[in-house]
Amino acid sequence: MEFEKDNSFLSGRLKSVGFSIKGAYKLVTTEHSVMVQSSIAVVMIIAGFVLHISREEWMMQILAFGLVLSVESLNTAVEKVADFIHPEFHEKIGFIKDIAAGAVMFAAVAAIAVGLLIYVPKFL
């Protein structure tokens, strides 16, 4: 299947946005980790409104869950490509997938730290 390059700036960008929306939809509707993380983001947004967090806290919170969802999306892409290239278990593929999962863990730990810094003082 060949794709024609769209040389028009505007229509090319609109097509790119369409592909990204399609990809985000696929992630949220098929990947359990993204479903969980998206649900946590929604809970944090509700908590932000209920507890009246500051503008700076909103920025940090949005960046934190944006980072986690972005890294998780890249992790999913790495896993899908690895599984496509080598469907059977292979030690090197496992190593690559573990590294990608480790990146998600770093982002998640940072997001948890941000959440704790924002919300723990509100309850003390």
mmCIF file with all atom_site columns, C-alpha atoms in Angstrom:
data_model
loop_
_atom_site.group_PDB
_atom_site.id
_atom_site.type_symbol
_atom_site.label_atom_id
_atom_site.label_alt_id
_atom_site.label_comp_id
_atom_site.label_asym_id
_atom_site.label_entity_id
_atom_site.label_seq_id
_atom_site.pdbx_PDB_ins_code
_atom_site.Cartn_x
_atom_site.Cartn_y
_atom_site.Cartn_z
_atom_site.occupancy
_atom_site.B_iso_or_equiv
_atom_site.pdbx_formal_charge
_atom_site.auth_seq_id
_atom_site.auth_comp_id
_atom_site.auth_asym_id
_atom_site.auth_atom_id
_atom_site.pdbx_PDB_model_num
ATOM 1   C CA . MET A 1 1   ? 0.000   0.000   0.000  1.00 0.00 ? 1   MET A CA 1
ATOM 2   C CA . GLU A 1 2   ? 1.498   3.314   -1.065 1.00 0.00 ? 2   GLU A CA 1
ATOM 3   C CA . PHE A 1 3   ? 0.778   6.640   0.521  1.00 0.00 ? 3   PHE A CA 1
ATOM 4   C CA . GLU A 1 4   ? 0.767   9.819   -1.476 1.00 0.00 ? 4   GLU A CA 1
ATOM 5   C CA . LYS A 1 5   ? 2.579   12.697  0.131  1.00 0.00 ? 5   LYS A CA 1
ATOM 6   C CA . ASP A 1 6   ? 0.333   15.680  0.776  1.00 0.00 ? 6   ASP A CA 1
ATOM 7   C CA . ASN A 1 7   ? 2.299   18.750  -0.296 1.00 0.00 ? 7   ASN A CA 1
ATOM 8   C CA . SER A 1 8   ? -0.299  21.211  0.996  1.00 0.00 ? 8   SER A CA 1
ATOM 9   C CA . PHE A 1 9   ? 0.726   22.552  4.397  1.00 0.00 ? 9   PHE A CA 1
ATOM 10  C CA . LEU A 1 10  ? -2.776  22.906  5.838  1.00 0.00 ? 10  LEU A CA 1
ATOM 11  C CA . SER A 1 11  ? -4.327  19.687  4.569  1.00 0.00 ? 11  SER A CA 1
ATOM 12  C CA . GLY A 1 12  ? -1.138  17.782  5.463  1.00 0.00 ? 12  GLY A CA 1
ATOM 13  C CA . ARG A 1 13  ? -1.308  19.078  9.039  1.00 0.00 ? 13  ARG A CA 1
ATOM 14  C CA . LEU A 1 14  ? -5.008  18.269  9.281  1.00 0.00 ? 14  LEU A CA 1
ATOM 15  C CA . LYS A 1 15  ? -4.308  14.702  8.156  1.00 0.00 ? 15  LYS A CA 1
ATOM 16  C CA . SER A 1 16  ? -1.546  14.456  10.788 1.00 0.00 ? 16  SER A CA 1
ATOM 17  C CA . VAL A 1 17  ? -3.950  15.634  13.489 1.00 0.00 ? 17  VAL A CA 1
ATOM 18  C CA . GLY A 1 18  ? -6.457  13.040  12.306 1.00 0.00 ? 18  GLY A CA 1
ATOM 19  C CA . PHE A 1 19  ? -3.842  10.276  12.574 1.00 0.00 ? 19  PHE A CA 1
ATOM 20  C CA . SER A 1 20  ? -2.868  11.421  16.068 1.00 0.00 ? 20  SER A CA 1
ATOM 21  C CA . ILE A 1 21  ? -6.495  11.462  17.241 1.00 0.00 ? 21  ILE A CA 1
ATOM 22  C CA . LYS A 1 22  ? -6.972  7.965   15.788 1.00 0.00 ? 22  LYS A CA 1
ATOM 23  C CA . GLY A 1 23  ? -3.844  6.772   17.593 1.00 0.00 ? 23  GLY A CA 1
ATOM 24  C CA . ALA A 1 24  ? -4.903  8.325   20.915 1.00 0.00 ? 24  ALA A CA 1
ATOM 25  C CA . TYR A 1 25  ? -8.323  6.702   20.573 1.00 0.00 ? 25  TYR A CA 1
ATOM 26  C CA . LYS A 1 26  ? -6.733  3.308   19.891 1.00 0.00 ? 26  LYS A CA 1
ATOM 27  C CA . LEU A 1 27  ? -4.501  3.695   22.935 1.00 0.00 ? 27  LEU A CA 1
ATOM 28  C CA . VAL A 1 28  ? -7.309  4.678   25.306 1.00 0.00 ? 28  VAL A CA 1
ATOM 29  C CA . THR A 1 29  ? -9.685  1.978   24.061 1.00 0.00 ? 29  THR A CA 1
ATOM 30  C CA . THR A 1 30  ? -7.285  -0.980  23.726 1.00 0.00 ? 30  THR A CA 1
ATOM 31  C CA . GLU A 1 31  ? -4.380  -0.585  26.161 1.00 0.00 ? 31  GLU A CA 1
ATOM 32  C CA . HIS A 1 32  ? -5.214  -1.346  29.784 1.00 0.00 ? 32  HIS A CA 1
ATOM 33  C CA . SER A 1 33  ? -2.286  0.610   31.219 1.00 0.00 ? 33  SER A CA 1
ATOM 34  C CA . VAL A 1 34  ? -3.366  3.710   29.271 1.00 0.00 ? 34  VAL A CA 1
ATOM 35  C CA . MET A 1 35  ? -6.952  3.199   30.446 1.00 0.00 ? 35  MET A CA 1
ATOM 36  C CA . VAL A 1 36  ? -5.771  3.105   34.074 1.00 0.00 ? 36  VAL A CA 1
ATOM 37  C CA . GLN A 1 37  ? -3.483  6.109   33.658 1.00 0.00 ? 37  GLN A CA 1
ATOM 38  C CA . SER A 1 38  ? -6.179  8.098   31.851 1.00 0.00 ? 38  SER A CA 1
ATOM 39  C CA . SER A 1 39  ? -8.607  7.299   34.664 1.00 0.00 ? 39  SER A CA 1
ATOM 40  C CA . ILE A 1 40  ? -6.075  8.488   37.233 1.00 0.00 ? 40  ILE A CA 1
ATOM 41  C CA . ALA A 1 41  ? -5.629  11.705  35.219 1.00 0.00 ? 41  ALA A CA 1
ATOM 42  C CA . VAL A 1 42  ? -9.402  12.281  35.283 1.00 0.00 ? 42  VAL A CA 1
ATOM 43  C CA . VAL A 1 43  ? -9.473  11.715  39.068 1.00 0.00 ? 43  VAL A CA 1
ATOM 44  C CA . MET A 1 44  ? -6.611  14.176  39.487 1.00 0.00 ? 44  MET A CA 1
ATOM 45  C CA . ILE A 1 45  ? -8.415  16.768  37.367 1.00 0.00 ? 45  ILE A CA 1
ATOM 46  C CA . ILE A 1 46  ? -11.522 16.389  39.538 1.00 0.00 ? 46  ILE A CA 1
ATOM 47  C CA . ALA A 1 47  ? -9.375  16.614  42.695 1.00 0.00 ? 47  ALA A CA 1
ATOM 48  C CA . GLY A 1 48  ? -7.769  19.771  41.318 1.00 0.00 ? 48  GLY A CA 1
ATOM 49  C CA . PHE A 1 49  ? -11.158 21.435  40.929 1.00 0.00 ? 49  PHE A CA 1
ATOM 50  C CA . VAL A 1 50  ? -12.459 20.224  44.292 1.00 0.00 ? 50  VAL A CA 1
ATOM 51  C CA . LEU A 1 51  ? -9.341  21.292  46.195 1.00 0.00 ? 51  LEU A CA 1
ATOM 52  C CA . HIS A 1 52  ? -8.828  24.532  44.222 1.00 0.00 ? 52  HIS A CA 1
ATOM 53  C CA . ILE A 1 53  ? -5.205  23.944  43.305 1.00 0.00 ? 53  ILE A CA 1
ATOM 54  C CA . SER A 1 54  ? -3.185  26.919  42.084 1.00 0.00 ? 54  SER A CA 1
ATOM 55  C CA . ARG A 1 55  ? -2.317  27.752  38.491 1.00 0.00 ? 55  ARG A CA 1
ATOM 56  C CA . GLU A 1 56  ? 1.241   26.492  39.041 1.00 0.00 ? 56  GLU A CA 1
ATOM 57  C CA . GLU A 1 57  ? -0.058  23.252  40.554 1.00 0.00 ? 57  GLU A CA 1
ATOM 58  C CA . TRP A 1 58  ? -2.338  22.791  37.526 1.00 0.00 ? 58  TRP A CA 1
ATOM 59  C CA . MET A 1 59  ? 0.648   23.240  35.230 1.00 0.00 ? 59  MET A CA 1
ATOM 60  C CA . MET A 1 60  ? 2.709   20.669  37.106 1.00 0.00 ? 60  MET A CA 1
ATOM 61  C CA . GLN A 1 61  ? -0.187  18.221  37.274 1.00 0.00 ? 61  GLN A CA 1
ATOM 62  C CA . ILE A 1 62  ? -0.955  18.535  33.550 1.00 0.00 ? 62  ILE A CA 1
ATOM 63  C CA . LEU A 1 63  ? 2.709   18.111  32.662 1.00 0.00 ? 63  LEU A CA 1
ATOM 64  C CA . ALA A 1 64  ? 2.975   15.079  34.957 1.00 0.00 ? 64  ALA A CA 1
ATOM 65  C CA . PHE A 1 65  ? 0.093   13.101  33.500 1.00 0.00 ? 65  PHE A CA 1
ATOM 66  C CA . GLY A 1 66  ? 0.937   14.298  29.997 1.00 0.00 ? 66  GLY A CA 1
ATOM 67  C CA . LEU A 1 67  ? 4.441   12.917  30.481 1.00 0.00 ? 67  LEU A CA 1
ATOM 68  C CA . VAL A 1 68  ? 3.190   9.574   31.787 1.00 0.00 ? 68  VAL A CA 1
ATOM 69  C CA . LEU A 1 69  ? 0.672   9.133   28.970 1.00 0.00 ? 69  LEU A CA 1
ATOM 70  C CA . SER A 1 70  ? 3.245   10.144  26.353 1.00 0.00 ? 70  SER A CA 1
ATOM 71  C CA . VAL A 1 71  ? 5.923   7.778   27.611 1.00 0.00 ? 71  VAL A CA 1
ATOM 72  C CA . GLU A 1 72  ? 3.370   4.970   27.998 1.00 0.00 ? 72  GLU A CA 1
ATOM 73  C CA . SER A 1 73  ? 2.294   5.562   24.397 1.00 0.00 ? 73  SER A CA 1
ATOM 74  C CA . LEU A 1 74  ? 5.879   5.278   23.180 1.00 0.00 ? 74  LEU A CA 1
ATOM 75  C CA . ASN A 1 75  ? 6.346   2.158   25.313 1.00 0.00 ? 75  ASN A CA 1
ATOM 76  C CA . THR A 1 76  ? 3.279   0.615   23.680 1.00 0.00 ? 76  THR A CA 1
ATOM 77  C CA . ALA A 1 77  ? 4.624   1.473   20.226 1.00 0.00 ? 77  ALA A CA 1
ATOM 78  C CA . VAL A 1 78  ? 7.990   -0.132  21.047 1.00 0.00 ? 78  VAL A CA 1
ATOM 79  C CA . GLU A 1 79  ? 6.226   -3.268  22.319 1.00 0.00 ? 79  GLU A CA 1
ATOM 80  C CA . LYS A 1 80  ? 4.002   -3.514  19.228 1.00 0.00 ? 80  LYS A CA 1
ATOM 81  C CA . VAL A 1 81  ? 6.954   -3.108  16.840 1.00 0.00 ? 81  VAL A CA 1
ATOM 82  C CA . ALA A 1 82  ? 9.036   -5.626  18.795 1.00 0.00 ? 82  ALA A CA 1
ATOM 83  C CA . ASP A 1 83  ? 6.190   -8.155  18.805 1.00 0.00 ? 83  ASP A CA 1
ATOM 84  C CA . PHE A 1 84  ? 5.646   -7.623  15.064 1.00 0.00 ? 84  PHE A CA 1
ATOM 85  C CA . ILE A 1 85  ? 9.311   -8.103  14.225 1.00 0.00 ? 85  ILE A CA 1
ATOM 86  C CA . HIS A 1 86  ? 9.858   -11.047 16.555 1.00 0.00 ? 86  HIS A CA 1
ATOM 87  C CA . PRO A 1 87  ? 6.558   -12.610 17.789 1.00 0.00 ? 87  PRO A CA 1
ATOM 88  C CA . GLU A 1 88  ? 8.276   -15.389 19.760 1.00 0.00 ? 88  GLU A CA 1
ATOM 89  C CA . PHE A 1 89  ? 10.130  -14.668 22.976 1.00 0.00 ? 89  PHE A CA 1
ATOM 90  C CA . HIS A 1 90  ? 13.661  -13.464 22.411 1.00 0.00 ? 90  HIS A CA 1
ATOM 91  C CA . GLU A 1 91  ? 16.056  -12.327 25.121 1.00 0.00 ? 91  GLU A CA 1
ATOM 92  C CA . LYS A 1 92  ? 17.141  -9.168  23.259 1.00 0.00 ? 92  LYS A CA 1
ATOM 93  C CA . ILE A 1 93  ? 13.540  -8.175  22.470 1.00 0.00 ? 93  ILE A CA 1
ATOM 94  C CA . GLY A 1 94  ? 12.677  -8.730  26.144 1.00 0.00 ? 94  GLY A CA 1
ATOM 95  C CA . PHE A 1 95  ? 15.582  -6.481  27.131 1.00 0.00 ? 95  PHE A CA 1
ATOM 96  C CA . ILE A 1 96  ? 14.348  -3.708  24.804 1.00 0.00 ? 96  ILE A CA 1
ATOM 97  C CA . LYS A 1 97  ? 10.791  -3.995  26.134 1.00 0.00 ? 97  LYS A CA 1
ATOM 98  C CA . ASP A 1 98  ? 12.049  -3.896  29.740 1.00 0.00 ? 98  ASP A CA 1
ATOM 99  C CA . ILE A 1 99  ? 13.955  -0.675  29.034 1.00 0.00 ? 99  ILE A CA 1
ATOM 100 C CA . ALA A 1 100 ? 10.848  0.928   27.511 1.00 0.00 ? 100 ALA A CA 1
ATOM 101 C CA . ALA A 1 101 ? 8.809   -0.154  30.556 1.00 0.00 ? 101 ALA A CA 1
ATOM 102 C CA . GLY A 1 102 ? 11.507  1.322   32.803 1.00 0.00 ? 102 GLY A CA 1
ATOM 103 C CA . ALA A 1 103 ? 11.034  4.679   31.089 1.00 0.00 ? 103 ALA A CA 1
ATOM 104 C CA . VAL A 1 104 ? 7.341   4.524   31.994 1.00 0.00 ? 104 VAL A CA 1
ATOM 105 C CA . MET A 1 105 ? 8.277   3.785   35.593 1.00 0.00 ? 105 MET A CA 1
ATOM 106 C CA . PHE A 1 106 ? 10.525  6.870   35.756 1.00 0.00 ? 106 PHE A CA 1
ATOM 107 C CA . ALA A 1 107 ? 7.694   9.053   34.438 1.00 0.00 ? 107 ALA A CA 1
ATOM 108 C CA . ALA A 1 108 ? 5.167   7.471   36.821 1.00 0.00 ? 108 ALA A CA 1
ATOM 109 C CA . VAL A 1 109 ? 7.421   7.981   39.861 1.00 0.00 ? 109 VAL A CA 1
ATOM 110 C CA . ALA A 1 110 ? 7.904   11.633  38.884 1.00 0.00 ? 110 ALA A CA 1
ATOM 111 C CA . ALA A 1 111 ? 4.115   12.037  38.476 1.00 0.00 ? 111 ALA A CA 1
ATOM 112 C CA . ILE A 1 112 ? 3.494   10.459  41.876 1.00 0.00 ? 112 ILE A CA 1
ATOM 113 C CA . ALA A 1 113 ? 6.006   12.858  43.427 1.00 0.00 ? 113 ALA A CA 1
ATOM 114 C CA . VAL A 1 114 ? 4.232   15.811  41.796 1.00 0.00 ? 114 VAL A CA 1
ATOM 115 C CA . GLY A 1 115 ? 0.868   14.534  43.046 1.00 0.00 ? 115 GLY A CA 1
ATOM 116 C CA . LEU A 1 116 ? 2.188   14.120  46.567 1.00 0.00 ? 116 LEU A CA 1
ATOM 117 C CA . LEU A 1 117 ? 3.728   17.601  46.568 1.00 0.00 ? 117 LEU A CA 1
ATOM 118 C CA . ILE A 1 118 ? 0.433   19.105  45.440 1.00 0.00 ? 118 ILE A CA 1
ATOM 119 C CA . TYR A 1 119 ? -2.083  17.127  47.499 1.00 0.00 ? 119 TYR A CA 1
ATOM 120 C CA . VAL A 1 120 ? -0.423  16.051  50.764 1.00 0.00 ? 120 VAL A CA 1
ATOM 121 C CA . PRO A 1 121 ? -0.195  19.649  52.072 1.00 0.00 ? 121 PRO A CA 1
ATOM 122 C CA . LYS A 1 122 ? -3.913  20.097  51.344 1.00 0.00 ? 122 LYS A CA 1
ATOM 123 C CA . PHE A 1 123 ? -4.728  17.334  53.843 1.00 0.00 ? 123 PHE A CA 1
ATOM 124 C CA . LEU A 1 124 ? -2.238  18.323  56.560 1.00 0.00 ? 124 LEU A CA 1
#
